[in-house]
């Protein structure tokens, strides 16, 4: 029995991405539900980056940057939709971040989406200019 079960010639070792997907999801849940702004942002960025990485590694996409952009856009749209649905329009202002728990958590989700869009956009531009 020279072969290890579950491993192929293409991938000599197991993929690390499922661990990062799970860790990112757990951190983002803790950050969003407990209200820890930096943990929520970091967890969502780790989760989105891991999704992009696992899709790239498995061959579903050629480059991770469009997926990262897409996840960022989805996060911003979801945060904006929930803000418009649950937060009074008069309370939607940057001066209210930190005063209301729901609005602060939605800003954390939107901030993570904005960081992912920035990372994906910059990396995509750098990749195109380098080639």
Coordinates of N, CA, C and O in Angstrom, one line a residue:
X1 N 0.8 -1.2 0.0 CA 0.0 0.0 0.0 C 0.9 1.2 0.0 O 1.1 1.9 1.0
X2 N 1.3 1.6 -1.2 CA 2.2 2.8 -1.3 C 1.4 4.0 -1.4 O 1.9 5.1 -1.2
X3 N 0.1 3.9 -1.8 CA -0.7 5.1 -2.0 C -1.4 5.5 -0.7 O -1.8 4.6 0.1
X4 N -1.6 6.8 -0.5 CA -2.4 7.3 0.6 C -3.8 7.5 0.1 O -4.0 8.1 -0.9
X5 N -4.8 7.0 0.9 CA -6.2 7.2 0.4 C -6.6 8.7 0.4 O -6.2 9.5 1.3
X6 N -7.3 9.1 -0.6 CA -7.8 10.4 -0.7 C -6.9 11.4 -1.4 O -7.2 12.5 -1.6
X7 N -5.7 11.0 -1.7 CA -4.7 11.9 -2.3 C -4.5 11.4 -3.8 O -4.5 10.3 -4.1
X8 N -4.3 12.4 -4.7 CA -4.1 12.1 -6.1 C -2.7 12.5 -6.5 O -2.0 13.2 -5.7
X9 N -2.4 12.2 -7.7 CA -1.1 12.7 -8.3 C -1.1 14.2 -8.5 O 0.0 14.8 -8.4
X10 N -2.2 14.8 -8.8 CA -2.3 16.2 -9.0 C -2.1 17.0 -7.7 O -1.4 18.0 -7.7
X11 N -2.6 16.5 -6.6 CA -2.5 17.1 -5.3 C -1.8 16.1 -4.3 O -2.4 15.2 -3.8
X12 N -0.5 16.3 -4.1 CA 0.3 15.4 -3.3 C -0.1 15.5 -1.8 O 0.1 14.5 -1.0
X13 N -0.7 16.6 -1.4 CA -1.1 16.7 0.0 C -2.6 17.3 0.0 O -3.1 17.7 -1.1
X14 N -3.2 17.3 1.1 CA -4.5 17.8 1.2 C -4.5 19.3 1.1 O -3.6 20.0 1.4
X15 N -5.7 19.9 0.7 CA -5.8 21.3 0.5 C -5.9 22.0 1.9 O -6.7 21.5 2.7
X16 N -5.2 23.1 2.1 CA -5.4 23.9 3.3 C -6.6 24.7 3.4 O -7.0 25.2 4.4
X17 N -7.3 25.0 2.2 CA -8.4 25.9 2.1 C -9.6 25.6 3.0 O -10.2 26.6 3.6
X18 N -10.0 24.4 3.2 CA -11.2 24.1 4.0 C -11.0 24.6 5.5 O -11.9 25.1 6.1
X19 N -9.8 24.5 6.0 CA -9.5 25.0 7.3 C -9.7 26.5 7.4 O -10.3 27.0 8.3
X20 N -9.2 27.2 6.4 CA -9.3 28.7 6.4 C -10.8 29.1 6.2 O -11.2 30.2 6.7
X21 N -11.5 28.4 5.4 CA -12.9 28.7 5.2 C -13.6 28.6 6.5 O -14.4 29.5 6.9
X22 N -13.4 27.5 7.2 CA -14.1 27.3 8.5 C -13.6 28.3 9.5 O -14.5 28.8 10.3
X23 N -12.3 28.6 9.6 CA -11.8 29.6 10.5 C -12.4 31.0 10.2 O -12.8 31.7 11.1
X24 N -12.4 31.3 8.9 CA -13.0 32.6 8.5 C -14.5 32.7 8.9 O -14.9 33.8 9.4
X25 N -15.2 31.7 8.6 CA -16.6 31.7 8.9 C -16.9 31.8 10.4 O -17.7 32.6 10.9
X26 N -16.1 31.0 11.2 CA -16.3 31.1 12.7 C -15.9 32.5 13.2 O -16.6 33.0 14.0
X27 N -14.8 33.0 12.8 CA -14.4 34.4 13.2 C -15.4 35.4 12.8 O -15.7 36.3 13.6
X28 N -15.9 35.3 11.6 CA -16.9 36.4 11.2 C -18.2 36.2 12.0 O -18.8 37.3 12.3
X29 N -18.6 35.0 12.3 CA -19.8 34.9 13.1 C -19.6 35.4 14.5 O -20.4 36.2 15.0
X30 N -18.5 35.1 15.1 CA -18.2 35.7 16.4 C -18.1 37.2 16.4 O -18.7 37.9 17.2
X31 N -17.4 37.7 15.4 CA -17.3 39.2 15.3 C -18.6 39.9 15.0 O -18.9 40.9 15.6
X32 N -19.4 39.3 14.1 CA -20.7 40.0 13.8 C -21.7 39.8 14.9 O -22.3 40.8 15.4
X33 N -21.8 38.6 15.5 CA -22.9 38.4 16.5 C -22.5 39.0 17.9 O -23.4 39.4 18.6
X34 N -21.2 39.0 18.2 CA -20.8 39.5 19.5 C -20.6 41.0 19.4 O -20.7 41.8 20.4
X35 N -20.3 41.5 18.2 CA -20.1 42.9 18.0 C -18.7 43.4 18.0 O -18.4 44.5 18.4
X36 N -17.8 42.5 17.7 CA -16.3 42.8 17.7 C -16.0 43.2 16.3 O -15.8 42.4 15.4
X37 N -15.9 44.5 16.1 CA -15.7 45.1 14.7 C -14.5 44.5 14.0 O -14.6 44.0 12.9
X38 N -13.2 44.5 14.6 CA -12.1 44.0 13.9 C -12.1 42.5 13.6 O -11.7 42.1 12.6
X39 N -12.7 41.8 14.6 CA -12.8 40.3 14.4 C -13.7 40.0 13.2 O -13.5 39.1 12.4
X40 N -14.8 40.8 13.2 CA -15.8 40.6 12.1 C -15.2 40.9 10.7 O -15.4 40.1 9.8
X41 N -14.5 42.0 10.6 CA -13.9 42.4 9.4 C -12.8 41.3 8.9 O -12.8 40.9 7.8
X42 N -11.9 41.0 9.9 CA -10.9 40.0 9.6 C -11.5 38.6 9.2 O -11.0 38.0 8.2
X43 N -12.5 38.2 9.9 CA -13.1 36.9 9.6 C -13.8 36.9 8.3 O -13.6 35.9 7.5
X44 N -14.5 37.9 7.9 CA -15.1 38.0 6.6 C -14.1 38.1 5.5 O -14.3 37.5 4.4
X45 N -13.0 38.8 5.7 CA -11.9 38.9 4.6 C -11.3 37.5 4.5 O -11.0 37.0 3.4
X46 N -11.0 36.8 5.6 CA -10.4 35.5 5.5 C -11.4 34.5 4.9 O -11.0 33.7 4.0
X47 N -12.7 34.6 5.2 CA -13.7 33.7 4.6 C -13.8 34.0 3.0 O -13.7 33.0 2.3
X48 N -13.9 35.2 2.6 CA -14.0 35.5 1.2 C -12.7 35.2 0.4 O -12.7 34.6 -0.7
X49 N -11.5 35.4 1.0 CA -10.3 35.0 0.4 C -10.1 33.5 0.3 O -9.6 33.0 -0.7
X50 N -10.6 32.8 1.3 CA -10.5 31.4 1.2 C -11.4 30.8 0.2 O -11.1 29.8 -0.5
X51 N -12.6 31.4 0.0 CA -13.5 30.9 -1.0 C -12.9 31.1 -2.4 O -12.9 30.3 -3.2
X52 N -12.2 32.3 -2.6 CA -11.6 32.6 -3.8 C -10.4 31.6 -4.0 O -10.2 31.1 -5.2
X53 N -9.7 31.3 -3.0 CA -8.6 30.4 -3.1 C -9.0 29.0 -3.4 O -8.4 28.3 -4.2
X54 N -10.0 28.5 -2.7 CA -10.5 27.1 -3.0 C -11.1 26.9 -4.4 O -10.9 25.9 -5.0
X55 N -11.8 28.0 -4.9 CA -12.3 27.9 -6.2 C -11.2 27.9 -7.3 O -11.3 27.3 -8.3
X56 N -10.1 28.7 -7.0 CA -9.0 28.7 -7.9 C -8.3 27.4 -7.9 O -7.9 26.9 -9.0
X57 N -8.0 26.9 -6.7 CA -7.3 25.6 -6.6 C -8.0 24.5 -7.3 O -7.4 23.6 -7.9
X58 N -9.3 24.4 -7.1 CA -10.1 23.3 -7.7 C -10.3 23.5 -9.2 O -10.8 22.6 -9.8
X59 N -10.0 24.6 -9.8 CA -10.1 24.8 -11.2 C -11.4 25.4 -11.7 O -11.6 25.5 -12.9
X60 N -12.2 25.8 -10.8 CA -13.5 26.4 -11.2 C -13.3 27.8 -11.8 O -14.0 28.3 -12.6
X61 N -12.3 28.5 -11.3 CA -11.9 29.8 -11.9 C -10.4 29.8 -12.1 O -9.6 29.1 -11.5
X62 N -10.0 30.7 -13.0 CA -8.6 30.8 -13.4 C -7.8 31.7 -12.4 O -6.6 31.4 -12.1
X63 N -8.4 32.7 -12.0 CA -7.8 33.7 -11.1 C -8.7 34.0 -9.9 O -9.9 34.0 -10.1
X64 N -8.1 34.2 -8.7 CA -9.0 34.4 -7.5 C -9.6 35.8 -7.5 O -10.6 36.0 -6.7
X65 N -9.1 36.8 -8.2 CA -9.5 38.2 -8.0 C -10.9 38.5 -8.4 O -11.6 39.2 -7.7
X66 N -11.5 38.0 -9.5 CA -12.9 38.2 -9.8 C -13.8 37.6 -8.7 O -14.8 38.2 -8.3
X67 N -13.4 36.5 -8.1 CA -14.2 35.9 -7.1 C -14.2 36.8 -5.8 O -15.2 37.0 -5.2
X68 N -13.0 37.3 -5.5 CA -12.9 38.2 -4.4 C -13.7 39.4 -4.5 O -14.3 39.9 -3.6
X69 N -13.7 40.0 -5.7 CA -14.5 41.1 -6.0 C -16.0 40.8 -5.9 O -16.7 41.6 -5.3
X70 N -16.4 39.7 -6.4 CA -17.8 39.3 -6.3 C -18.3 39.1 -4.9 O -19.4 39.5 -4.5
X71 N -17.4 38.4 -4.0 CA -17.8 38.3 -2.6 C -17.9 39.6 -1.9 O -18.8 39.9 -1.1
X72 N -17.0 40.5 -2.2 CA -17.0 41.9 -1.7 C -18.3 42.6 -2.0 O -18.9 43.3 -1.2
X73 N -18.7 42.5 -3.3 CA -19.9 43.2 -3.8 C -21.1 42.6 -3.1 O -22.0 43.3 -2.6
X74 N -21.2 41.3 -3.0 CA -22.3 40.6 -2.3 C -22.4 41.1 -0.8 O -23.5 41.4 -0.3
X75 N -21.3 41.2 -0.1 CA -21.3 41.6 1.3 C -21.8 43.1 1.4 O -22.6 43.4 2.3
X76 N -21.4 43.9 0.5 CA -21.8 45.3 0.5 C -23.3 45.4 0.2 O -24.1 46.1 0.9
X77 N -23.8 44.7 -0.7 CA -25.2 44.7 -1.1 C -26.0 44.1 0.1 O -27.1 44.7 0.4
X78 N -25.6 43.0 0.7 CA -26.3 42.5 1.8 C -26.4 43.5 3.0 O -27.4 43.7 3.6
X79 N -25.2 44.1 3.3 CA -25.2 45.1 4.4 C -26.1 46.3 4.1 O -26.8 46.7 5.0
X80 N -26.1 46.7 2.9 CA -26.9 47.9 2.5 C -28.4 47.5 2.6 O -29.2 48.3 3.1
X81 N -28.7 46.3 2.1 CA -30.1 45.9 2.1 C -30.6 45.7 3.6 O -31.7 46.2 3.9
X82 N -29.8 45.1 4.4 CA -30.3 45.0 5.8 C -30.3 46.3 6.5 O -31.2 46.6 7.4
X83 N -29.4 47.3 6.2 CA -29.4 48.6 6.8 C -30.7 49.3 6.4 O -31.4 49.9 7.2
X84 N -31.1 49.3 5.1 CA -32.3 49.9 4.7 C -33.5 49.3 5.2 O -34.6 49.9 5.4
X85 N -33.5 48.0 5.5 CA -34.6 47.2 5.9 C -34.8 47.4 7.5 O -36.0 47.5 7.9
X86 N -33.7 47.4 8.2 CA -33.8 47.3 9.7 C -33.5 48.6 10.4 O -33.9 48.8 11.6
X87 N -32.7 49.5 9.8 CA -32.3 50.7 10.5 C -33.1 51.9 9.9 O -33.2 52.0 8.7
X88 N -33.6 52.8 10.8 CA -34.3 54.0 10.2 C -33.3 54.8 9.4 O -32.2 55.0 9.7
X89 N -33.9 55.3 8.3 CA -33.0 56.1 7.3 C -32.3 57.3 8.0 O -31.2 57.6 7.7
X90 N -33.0 57.9 9.0 CA -32.4 59.0 9.7 C -31.1 58.6 10.5 O -30.3 59.5 10.8
X91 N -31.0 57.4 10.9 CA -29.9 56.9 11.7 C -28.7 56.4 10.8 O -27.7 56.0 11.4
X92 N -28.9 56.3 9.5 CA -27.8 55.8 8.7 C -26.8 57.0 8.4 O -27.0 57.8 7.5
X93 N -25.8 57.0 9.2 CA -24.7 58.1 9.1 C -23.5 57.5 9.7 O -23.6 56.7 10.7
X94 N -22.3 57.9 9.2 CA -21.1 57.5 9.8 C -20.9 57.9 11.3 O -20.2 57.3 12.1
X95 N -21.6 59.0 11.7 CA -21.5 59.5 13.1 C -22.2 58.5 14.0 O -22.0 58.5 15.2
X96 N -23.1 57.6 13.5 CA -23.8 56.7 14.3 C -23.1 55.3 14.5 O -23.7 54.4 15.1
X97 N -22.0 55.2 13.8 CA -21.2 53.9 14.0 C -20.7 53.8 15.4 O -20.1 54.7 15.9
X98 N -21.1 52.7 16.1 CA -20.7 52.5 17.4 C -21.8 52.8 18.4 O -21.7 52.4 19.6
X99 N -22.8 53.5 18.0 CA -23.9 53.8 18.9 C -25.0 52.7 18.9 O -25.6 52.4 19.9
X100 N -25.3 52.2 17.7 CA -26.3 51.1 17.6 C -25.6 49.8 17.2 O -24.8 49.8 16.3
X101 N -25.9 48.7 17.9 CA -25.2 47.5 17.6 C -25.5 46.9 16.2 O -24.6 46.5 15.6
X102 N -26.7 47.0 15.7 CA -27.0 46.5 14.4 C -26.3 47.3 13.3 O -25.6 46.7 12.4
X103 N -26.4 48.6 13.4 CA -25.7 49.4 12.4 C -24.2 49.3 12.4 O -23.6 49.2 11.3
X104 N -23.6 49.1 13.6 CA -22.2 48.9 13.6 C -21.8 47.6 13.0 O -20.7 47.5 12.3
X105 N -22.5 46.6 13.2 CA -22.2 45.3 12.7 C -22.4 45.3 11.1 O -21.6 44.7 10.4
X106 N -23.4 46.0 10.7 CA -23.6 46.1 9.2 C -22.4 46.9 8.6 O -22.0 46.6 7.5
X107 N -21.9 47.9 9.3 CA -20.8 48.7 8.8 C -19.5 47.8 8.7 O -18.7 47.9 7.8
X108 N -19.4 46.9 9.7 CA -18.3 45.9 9.7 C -18.4 45.0 8.4 O -17.3 44.7 7.8
X109 N -19.6 44.5 8.1 CA -19.7 43.7 6.9 C -19.4 44.5 5.7 O -18.7 44.0 4.8
X110 N -19.9 45.7 5.6 CA -19.7 46.5 4.4 C -18.2 46.9 4.3 O -17.6 46.9 3.2
X111 N -17.5 47.1 5.4 CA -16.1 47.4 5.4 C -15.3 46.2 4.9 O -14.3 46.4 4.1
X112 N -15.6 45.0 5.4 CA -15.0 43.9 4.9 C -15.2 43.7 3.3 O -14.2 43.4 2.6
X113 N -16.4 44.0 2.9 CA -16.6 43.9 1.4 C -15.8 45.0 0.7 O -15.3 44.7 -0.4
X114 N -15.7 46.2 1.2 CA -14.9 47.2 0.6 C -13.4 46.8 0.5 O -12.8 47.1 -0.5
X115 N -12.9 46.2 1.6 CA -11.5 45.8 1.6 C -11.3 44.7 0.5 O -10.3 44.7 -0.2
X116 N -12.3 43.8 0.4 CA -12.1 42.7 -0.6 C -12.2 43.3 -2.0 O -11.4 42.8 -2.9
X117 N -13.0 44.2 -2.2 CA -13.1 44.9 -3.5 C -11.8 45.6 -3.8 O -11.3 45.5 -4.9
X118 N -11.3 46.3 -2.9 CA -10.0 47.0 -3.1 C -8.9 46.0 -3.3 O -8.1 46.2 -4.2
X119 N -8.8 44.9 -2.5 CA -7.7 43.9 -2.7 C -7.9 43.3 -4.1 O -6.9 43.1 -4.8
X120 N -9.1 42.9 -4.4 CA -9.3 42.2 -5.7 C -9.0 43.1 -6.9 O -8.4 42.7 -7.9
X121 N -9.4 44.4 -6.8 CA -9.2 45.3 -7.9 C -7.7 45.6 -8.0 O -7.2 45.7 -9.2
X122 N -7.0 45.9 -6.9 CA -5.6 46.2 -7.0 C -4.8 45.0 -7.6 O -3.9 45.2 -8.4
X123 N -5.1 43.9 -7.1 CA -4.4 42.6 -7.5 C -4.6 42.4 -9.0 O -3.7 42.0 -9.7
X124 N -5.9 42.6 -9.4 CA -6.2 42.4 -10.8 C -5.5 43.3 -11.7 O -4.9 43.0 -12.8
X125 N -5.4 44.6 -11.3 CA -4.7 45.6 -12.1 C -3.2 45.3 -12.1 O -2.5 45.4 -13.2
X126 N -2.6 44.9 -11.0 CA -1.2 44.6 -10.9 C -0.9 43.4 -11.8 O 0.2 43.3 -12.4
X127 N -1.8 42.4 -11.8 CA -1.6 41.2 -12.6 C -1.6 41.5 -14.1 O -0.8 41.0 -14.9
X128 N -2.5 42.4 -14.5 CA -2.6 42.8 -15.9 C -1.4 43.7 -16.3 O -1.0 43.6 -17.5
X129 N -0.9 44.6 -15.5 CA 0.2 45.4 -15.8 C 1.5 44.6 -15.8 O 2.4 45.0 -16.5
X130 N 1.6 43.6 -15.0 CA 2.8 42.8 -15.0 C 2.9 41.9 -16.2 O 4.0 41.5 -16.6
X131 N 1.8 41.5 -16.8 CA 1.9 40.6 -17.9 C 2.1 41.3 -19.2 O 2.1 42.4 -19.5

